[in-house]
Short mmCIF file of C-alpha atoms and ligand atoms in Angstrom, two decimals:
data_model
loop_
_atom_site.label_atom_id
_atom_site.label_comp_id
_atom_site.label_asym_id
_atom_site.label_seq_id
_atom_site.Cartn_x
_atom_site.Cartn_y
_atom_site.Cartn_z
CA UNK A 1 0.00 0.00 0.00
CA UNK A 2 1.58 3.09 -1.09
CA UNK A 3 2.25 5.79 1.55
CA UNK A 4 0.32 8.55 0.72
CA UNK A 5 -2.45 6.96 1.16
CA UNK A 6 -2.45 7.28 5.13
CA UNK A 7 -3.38 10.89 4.10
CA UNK A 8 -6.61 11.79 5.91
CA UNK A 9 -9.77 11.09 2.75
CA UNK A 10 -13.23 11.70 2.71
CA UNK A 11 -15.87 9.09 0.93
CA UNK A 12 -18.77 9.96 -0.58
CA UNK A 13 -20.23 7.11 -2.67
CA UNK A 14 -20.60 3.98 -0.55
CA UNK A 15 -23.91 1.89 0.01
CA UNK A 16 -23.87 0.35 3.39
CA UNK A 17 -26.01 -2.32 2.08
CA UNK A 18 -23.30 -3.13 -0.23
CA UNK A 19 -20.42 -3.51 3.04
CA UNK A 20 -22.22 -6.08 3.89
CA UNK A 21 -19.48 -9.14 3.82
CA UNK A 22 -20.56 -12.60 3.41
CA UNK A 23 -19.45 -13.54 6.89
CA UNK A 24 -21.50 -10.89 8.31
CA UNK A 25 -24.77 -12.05 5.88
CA UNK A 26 -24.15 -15.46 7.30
CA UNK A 27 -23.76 -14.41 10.79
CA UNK A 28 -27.01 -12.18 10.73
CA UNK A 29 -29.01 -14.95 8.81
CA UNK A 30 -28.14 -17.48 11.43
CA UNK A 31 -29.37 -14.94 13.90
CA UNK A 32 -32.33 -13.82 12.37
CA UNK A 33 -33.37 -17.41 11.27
CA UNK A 34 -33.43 -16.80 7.68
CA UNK A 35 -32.66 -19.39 5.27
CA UNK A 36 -30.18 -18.79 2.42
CA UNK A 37 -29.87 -19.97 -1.65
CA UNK A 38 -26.14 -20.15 -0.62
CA UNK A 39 -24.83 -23.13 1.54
CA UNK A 40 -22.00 -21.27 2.99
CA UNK A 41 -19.72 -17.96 2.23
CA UNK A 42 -17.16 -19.91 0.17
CA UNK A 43 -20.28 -20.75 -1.95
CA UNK A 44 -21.90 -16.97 -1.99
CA UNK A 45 -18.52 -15.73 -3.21
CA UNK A 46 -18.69 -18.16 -6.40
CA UNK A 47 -21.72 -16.06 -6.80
CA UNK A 48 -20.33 -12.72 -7.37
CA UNK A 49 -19.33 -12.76 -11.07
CA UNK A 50 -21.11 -9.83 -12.61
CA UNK A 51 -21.94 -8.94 -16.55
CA UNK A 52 -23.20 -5.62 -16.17
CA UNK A 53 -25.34 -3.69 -13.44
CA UNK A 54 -28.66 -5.64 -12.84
CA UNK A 55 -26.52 -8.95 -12.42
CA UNK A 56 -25.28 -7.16 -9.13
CA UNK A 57 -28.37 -5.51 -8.08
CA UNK A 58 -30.26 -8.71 -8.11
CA UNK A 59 -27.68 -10.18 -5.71
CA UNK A 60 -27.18 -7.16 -3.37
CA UNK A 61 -30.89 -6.91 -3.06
CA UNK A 62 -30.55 -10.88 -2.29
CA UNK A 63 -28.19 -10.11 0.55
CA UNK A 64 -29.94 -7.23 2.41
CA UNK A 65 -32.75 -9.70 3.28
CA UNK A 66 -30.51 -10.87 6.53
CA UNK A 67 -30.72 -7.08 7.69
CA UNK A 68 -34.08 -7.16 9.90
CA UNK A 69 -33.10 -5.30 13.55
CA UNK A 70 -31.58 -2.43 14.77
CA UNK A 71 -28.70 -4.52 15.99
CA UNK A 72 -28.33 -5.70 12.42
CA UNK A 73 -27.86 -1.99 11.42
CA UNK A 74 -26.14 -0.84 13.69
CA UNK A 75 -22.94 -3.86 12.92
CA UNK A 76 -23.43 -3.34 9.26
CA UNK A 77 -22.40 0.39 9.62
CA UNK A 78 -19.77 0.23 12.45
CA UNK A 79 -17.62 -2.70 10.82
CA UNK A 80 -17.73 -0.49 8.13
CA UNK A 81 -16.49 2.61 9.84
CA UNK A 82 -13.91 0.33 11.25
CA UNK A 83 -12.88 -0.73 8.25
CA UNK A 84 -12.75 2.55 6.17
CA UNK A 85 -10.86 4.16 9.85
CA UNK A 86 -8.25 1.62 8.64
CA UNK A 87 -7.94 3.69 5.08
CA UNK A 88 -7.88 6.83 6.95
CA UNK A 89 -11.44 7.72 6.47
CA UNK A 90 -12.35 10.88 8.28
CA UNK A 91 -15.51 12.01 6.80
CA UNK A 92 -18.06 9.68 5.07
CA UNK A 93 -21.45 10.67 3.56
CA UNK A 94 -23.07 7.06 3.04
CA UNK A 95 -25.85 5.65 0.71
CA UNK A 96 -28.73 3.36 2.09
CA UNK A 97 -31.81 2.61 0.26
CA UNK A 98 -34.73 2.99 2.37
CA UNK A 99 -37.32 1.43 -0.06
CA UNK A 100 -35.42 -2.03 -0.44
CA UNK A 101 -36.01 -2.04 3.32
CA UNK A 102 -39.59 -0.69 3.37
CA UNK A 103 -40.24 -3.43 0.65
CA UNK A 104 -39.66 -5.73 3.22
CA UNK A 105 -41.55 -4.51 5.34
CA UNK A 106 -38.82 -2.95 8.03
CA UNK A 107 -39.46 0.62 9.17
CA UNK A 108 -37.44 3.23 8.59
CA UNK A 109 -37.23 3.72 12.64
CA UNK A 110 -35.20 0.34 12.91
CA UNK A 111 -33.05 1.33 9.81
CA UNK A 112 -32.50 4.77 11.21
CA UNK A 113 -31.65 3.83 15.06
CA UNK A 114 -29.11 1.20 14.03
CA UNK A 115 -27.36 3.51 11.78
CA UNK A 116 -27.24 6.73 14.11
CA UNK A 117 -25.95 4.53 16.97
CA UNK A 118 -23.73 3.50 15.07
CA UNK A 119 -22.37 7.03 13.40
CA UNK A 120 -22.59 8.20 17.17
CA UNK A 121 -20.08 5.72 18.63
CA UNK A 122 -17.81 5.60 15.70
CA UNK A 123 -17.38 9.80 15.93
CA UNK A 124 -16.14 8.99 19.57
CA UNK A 125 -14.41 5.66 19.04
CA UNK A 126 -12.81 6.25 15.37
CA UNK A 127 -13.06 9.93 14.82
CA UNK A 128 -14.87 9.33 11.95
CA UNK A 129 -17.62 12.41 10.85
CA UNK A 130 -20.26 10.24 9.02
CA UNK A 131 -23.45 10.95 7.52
CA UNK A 132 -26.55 10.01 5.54
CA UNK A 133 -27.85 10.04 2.03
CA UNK A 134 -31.15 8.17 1.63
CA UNK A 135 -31.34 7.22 -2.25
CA UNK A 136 -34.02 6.43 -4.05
CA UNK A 137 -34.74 3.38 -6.22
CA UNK A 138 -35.03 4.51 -10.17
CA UNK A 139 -36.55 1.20 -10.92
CA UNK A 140 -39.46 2.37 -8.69
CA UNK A 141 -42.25 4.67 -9.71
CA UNK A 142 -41.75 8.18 -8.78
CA UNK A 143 -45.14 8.29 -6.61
CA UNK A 144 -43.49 5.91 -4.53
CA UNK A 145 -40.11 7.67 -4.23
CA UNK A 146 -42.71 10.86 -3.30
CA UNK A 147 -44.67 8.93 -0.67
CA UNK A 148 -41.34 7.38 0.93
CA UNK A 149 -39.72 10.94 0.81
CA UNK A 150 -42.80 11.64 2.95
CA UNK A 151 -41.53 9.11 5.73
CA UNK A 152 -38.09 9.94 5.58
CA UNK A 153 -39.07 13.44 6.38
CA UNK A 154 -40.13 12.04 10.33
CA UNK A 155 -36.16 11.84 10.37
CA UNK A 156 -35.06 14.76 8.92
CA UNK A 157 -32.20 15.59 11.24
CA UNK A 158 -30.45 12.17 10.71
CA UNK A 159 -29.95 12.80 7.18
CA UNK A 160 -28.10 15.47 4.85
CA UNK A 161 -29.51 15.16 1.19
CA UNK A 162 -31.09 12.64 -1.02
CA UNK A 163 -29.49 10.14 -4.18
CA UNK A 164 -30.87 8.36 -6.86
CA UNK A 165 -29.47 3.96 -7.68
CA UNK A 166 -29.83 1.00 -8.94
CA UNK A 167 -31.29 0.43 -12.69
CA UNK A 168 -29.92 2.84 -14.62
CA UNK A 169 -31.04 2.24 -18.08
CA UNK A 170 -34.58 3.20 -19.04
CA UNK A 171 -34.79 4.92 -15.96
CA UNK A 172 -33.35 8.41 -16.73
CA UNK A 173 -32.84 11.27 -13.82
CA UNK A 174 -35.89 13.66 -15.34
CA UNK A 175 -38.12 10.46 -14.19
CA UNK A 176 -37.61 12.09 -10.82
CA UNK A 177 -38.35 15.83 -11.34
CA UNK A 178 -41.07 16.34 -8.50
CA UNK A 179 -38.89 14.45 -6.01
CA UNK A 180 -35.78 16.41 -6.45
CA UNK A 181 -37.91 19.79 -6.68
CA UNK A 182 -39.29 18.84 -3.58
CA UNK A 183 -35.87 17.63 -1.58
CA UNK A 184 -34.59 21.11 -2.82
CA UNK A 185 -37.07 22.92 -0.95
CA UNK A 186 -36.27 21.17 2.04
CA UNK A 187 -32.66 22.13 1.63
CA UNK A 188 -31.41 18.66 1.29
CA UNK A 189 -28.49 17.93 -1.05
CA UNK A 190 -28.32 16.59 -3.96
CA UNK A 191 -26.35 13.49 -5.76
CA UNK A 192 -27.48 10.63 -8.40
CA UNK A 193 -25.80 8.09 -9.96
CA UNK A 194 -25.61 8.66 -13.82
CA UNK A 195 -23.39 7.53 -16.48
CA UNK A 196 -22.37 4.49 -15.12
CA UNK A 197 -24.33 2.35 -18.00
CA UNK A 198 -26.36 5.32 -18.91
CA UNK A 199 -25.55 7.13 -21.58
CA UNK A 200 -24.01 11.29 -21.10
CA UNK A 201 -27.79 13.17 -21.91
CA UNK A 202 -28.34 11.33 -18.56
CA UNK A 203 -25.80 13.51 -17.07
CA UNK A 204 -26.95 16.53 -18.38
CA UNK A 205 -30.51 15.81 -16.90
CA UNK A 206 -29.09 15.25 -13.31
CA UNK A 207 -27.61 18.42 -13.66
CA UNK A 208 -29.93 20.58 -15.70
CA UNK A 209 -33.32 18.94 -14.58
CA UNK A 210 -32.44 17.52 -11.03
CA UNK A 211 -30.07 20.31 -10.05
CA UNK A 212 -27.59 18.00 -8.30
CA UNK A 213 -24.20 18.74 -6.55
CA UNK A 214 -21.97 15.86 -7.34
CA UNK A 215 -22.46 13.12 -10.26
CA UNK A 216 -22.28 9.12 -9.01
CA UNK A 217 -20.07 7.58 -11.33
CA UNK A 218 -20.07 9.47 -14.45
CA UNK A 219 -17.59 7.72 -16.17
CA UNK A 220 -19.80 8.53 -19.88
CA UNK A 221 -19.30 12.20 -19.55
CA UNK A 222 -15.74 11.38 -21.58
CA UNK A 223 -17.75 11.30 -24.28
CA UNK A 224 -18.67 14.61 -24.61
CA UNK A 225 -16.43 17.34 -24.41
CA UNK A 226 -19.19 20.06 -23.75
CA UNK A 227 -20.18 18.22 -20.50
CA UNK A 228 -16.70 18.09 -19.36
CA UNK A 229 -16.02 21.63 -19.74
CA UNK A 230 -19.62 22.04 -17.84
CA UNK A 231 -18.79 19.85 -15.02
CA UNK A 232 -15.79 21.23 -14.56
CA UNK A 233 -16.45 24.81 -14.78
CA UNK A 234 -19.19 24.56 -12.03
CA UNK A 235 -17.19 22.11 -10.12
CA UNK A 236 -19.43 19.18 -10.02
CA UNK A 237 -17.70 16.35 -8.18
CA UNK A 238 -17.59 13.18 -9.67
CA UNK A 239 -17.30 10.07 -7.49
CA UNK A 240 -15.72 7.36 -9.70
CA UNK A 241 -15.34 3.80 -8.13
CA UNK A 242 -13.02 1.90 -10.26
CA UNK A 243 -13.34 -1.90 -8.66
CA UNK A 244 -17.11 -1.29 -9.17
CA UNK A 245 -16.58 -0.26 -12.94
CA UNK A 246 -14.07 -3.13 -13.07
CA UNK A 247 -16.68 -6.09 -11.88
CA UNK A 248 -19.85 -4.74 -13.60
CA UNK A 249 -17.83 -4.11 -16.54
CA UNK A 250 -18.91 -0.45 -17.10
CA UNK A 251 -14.66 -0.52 -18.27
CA UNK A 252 -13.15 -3.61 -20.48
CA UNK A 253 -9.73 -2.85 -18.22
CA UNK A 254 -9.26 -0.94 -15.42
CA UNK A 255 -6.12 0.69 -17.53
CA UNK A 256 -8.77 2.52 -19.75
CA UNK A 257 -10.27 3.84 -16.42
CA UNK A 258 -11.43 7.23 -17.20
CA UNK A 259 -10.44 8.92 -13.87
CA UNK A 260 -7.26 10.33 -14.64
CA UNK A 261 -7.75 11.60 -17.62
CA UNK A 262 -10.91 13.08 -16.04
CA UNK A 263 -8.56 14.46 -13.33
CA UNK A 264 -6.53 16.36 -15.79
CA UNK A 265 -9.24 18.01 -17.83
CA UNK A 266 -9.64 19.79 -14.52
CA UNK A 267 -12.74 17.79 -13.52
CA UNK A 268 -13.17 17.53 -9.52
CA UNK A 269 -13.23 13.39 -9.56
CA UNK A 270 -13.12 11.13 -6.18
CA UNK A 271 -12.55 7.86 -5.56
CA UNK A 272 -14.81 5.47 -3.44
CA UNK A 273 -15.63 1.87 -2.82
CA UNK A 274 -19.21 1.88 -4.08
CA UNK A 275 -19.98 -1.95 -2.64
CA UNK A 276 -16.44 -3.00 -0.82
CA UNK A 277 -18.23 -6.16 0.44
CA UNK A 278 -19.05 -7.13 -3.53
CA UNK A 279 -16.66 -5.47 -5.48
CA UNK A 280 -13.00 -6.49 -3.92
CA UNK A 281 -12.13 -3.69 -1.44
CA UNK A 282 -12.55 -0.50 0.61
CA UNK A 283 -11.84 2.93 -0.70
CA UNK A 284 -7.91 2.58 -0.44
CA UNK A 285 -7.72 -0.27 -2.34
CA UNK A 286 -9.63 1.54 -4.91
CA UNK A 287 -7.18 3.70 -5.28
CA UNK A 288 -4.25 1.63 -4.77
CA UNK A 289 -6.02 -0.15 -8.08
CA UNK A 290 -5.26 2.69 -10.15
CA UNK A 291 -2.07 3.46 -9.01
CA UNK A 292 -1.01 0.08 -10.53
CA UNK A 293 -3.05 0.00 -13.43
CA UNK A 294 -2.76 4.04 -14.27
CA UNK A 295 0.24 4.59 -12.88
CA UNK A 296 -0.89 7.29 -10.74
CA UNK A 297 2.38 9.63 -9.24
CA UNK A 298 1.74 11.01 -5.55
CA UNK A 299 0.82 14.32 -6.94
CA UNK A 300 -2.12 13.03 -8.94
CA UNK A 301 -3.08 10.67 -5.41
CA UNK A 302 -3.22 13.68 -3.31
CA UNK A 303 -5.12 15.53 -6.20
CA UNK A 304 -7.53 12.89 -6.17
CA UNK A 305 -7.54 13.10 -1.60
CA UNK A 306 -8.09 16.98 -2.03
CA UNK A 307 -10.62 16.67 -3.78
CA UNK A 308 -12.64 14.35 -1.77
CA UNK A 309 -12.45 16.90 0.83
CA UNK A 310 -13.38 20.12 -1.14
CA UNK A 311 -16.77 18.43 -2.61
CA UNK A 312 -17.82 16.52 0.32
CA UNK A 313 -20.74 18.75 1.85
CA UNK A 314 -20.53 17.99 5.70
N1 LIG B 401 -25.21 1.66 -9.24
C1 LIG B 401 -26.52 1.78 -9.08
N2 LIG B 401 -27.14 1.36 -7.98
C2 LIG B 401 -26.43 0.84 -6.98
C3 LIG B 401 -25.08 0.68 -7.09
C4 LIG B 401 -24.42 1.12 -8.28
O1 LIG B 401 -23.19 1.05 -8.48
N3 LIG B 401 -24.66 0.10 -5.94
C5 LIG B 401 -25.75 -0.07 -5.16
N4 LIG B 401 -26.83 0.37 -5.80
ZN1 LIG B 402 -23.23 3.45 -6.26
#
């Protein structure tokens, strides 16, 4: 692990559903008496081989079934901490999905105690400043992103903005209009994913129609030169997750990862984990990733640590 990357980071694209390890899913099924497709973790593992976005989702969706108390919340998120403390993690503004766990009929009382415990001890334990950005489910009609927005608003102190994940394609950001309109008169901030698998003019409507702050992925902005000039002009951060784009093959090769070149077009990109517990590692082996594939110098490392902590919002 190269030195500079004890520097002090922020991370600001993480789903805490997607920490979730296969020991710990095992662990909490056992607990919560919930019977598993997978005979043992060895055997889950085999399972994570991903063509393309939906392959995952179907999994990770899978795997958040074992999550049913606050208990269960509250380990998922402080093994995290623990673990991104060990990459020098100081601030981290985390993804859950709230309607995966609605779905299943857990309230958002259970989700949100476990959590905030959680962020609570970890600030005195770790000195870690953590915080939460509910996102909302594209695949899902917008009504119901609207009525859950509703019930997330009983908690409004525990969060800081609102995102939008999972199915990208078919689902573009102007689907969500209302709901961002509405989050924006709340003061919330504002983040979606976009460009992953979808294709730039998805960009452009998270920006233009949604208003956001910072672009999830983005990786098909390098498409369009226009965009780039936009993004960086108004600096947009962009929080790239290269082990992610590596395993849902959103790049043929991490070595045609379009962060640095990103970087030097003056774009404000970040690097993050995404799903550690799917996807291979935390956020330092992320970047540790490109340093061997991209050959990134120390310079362009702290460029990328800087800039973490000039578009993170707490
Ligand atoms: N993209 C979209 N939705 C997600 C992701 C992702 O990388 N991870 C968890 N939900
Ligand atoms: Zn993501």
């Amino acid at each position: 692990m190269s030195e500079v990357l004890k520097k002090p980071k922020a991370e600001l694209h993480m789903h805490l559903e997607g920490s979730l390890e296969p020991e710990m899913l095992f662990k909490l099924a056992k607990r919560n008496n919930i019977s598993l497709k997978h005979n043992s973790v060895a055997e889950l593992k085999q399972a994570y081989k991903f063509n393309n976005l939906q392959e995952f989702l179907d999994i990770y969706y899978q795997g958040m079934s074992v999550l049913q108390t606050e208990q269960d919340f509250f380990d998922l998120t402080y093994a995290y901490l623990e673990k991104s403390h060990q990459d020098n993690v100081v601030f981290s503004e985390m993804f859950f999905d709230p309607q995966a766990h609605l779905e299943r009929g857990i309230k958002l009382a259970t989700v949100f105690n476990g959590i905030t415990q959680a962020i609570t001890q970890a600030k005195t334990t770790l000195n870690i400043t953590a915080s939460l950005i509910p996102c909302f489910l594209r695949h899902l009609s917008e009504d119901n992103a609207l009525h859950t927005f509703d019930l997330l608003m009983d908690h409004r102190d525990k969060f800081i903005g609102i995102g939008l994940d999972s199915s990208e394609l078919g689902n573009p950001p102007s689907k969500f209009k209302r709901l961002f309109d509405k989050a924006r008169n709340e003061k919330l901030r504002l983040v979606a994913h976009a460009g992953e698998e979808g294709p730039a003019s998805y960009v452009w409507e998270a920006i233009d129609i949604l208003g956001i702050e910072r672009i999830d992925h983005g990786n098909s902005i390098l498409t369009d030169e226009t965009l780039i000039k936009r993004i960086a002009k108004d600096k947009i951060g962009l929080t790239m997750c290269p082990l992610s784009n590596q395993c849902l093959q959103v790049v043929s090769d991490l070595q045609n990862h379009q962060a640095l070149t990103l970087l030097n077009q003056g774009v404000k990109v970040t690097l993050n984990s995404d799903d550690p517990a799917y996807f291979g590692g935390y956020v330092n082996a992320n970047y540790q990733a490109l340093i061997d594939e991209l050959k990134l110098t120390d310079q362009e490392v702290s460029h990328l640590i800087q800039n973490s902590l000039d578009v993170k919002f707490v």
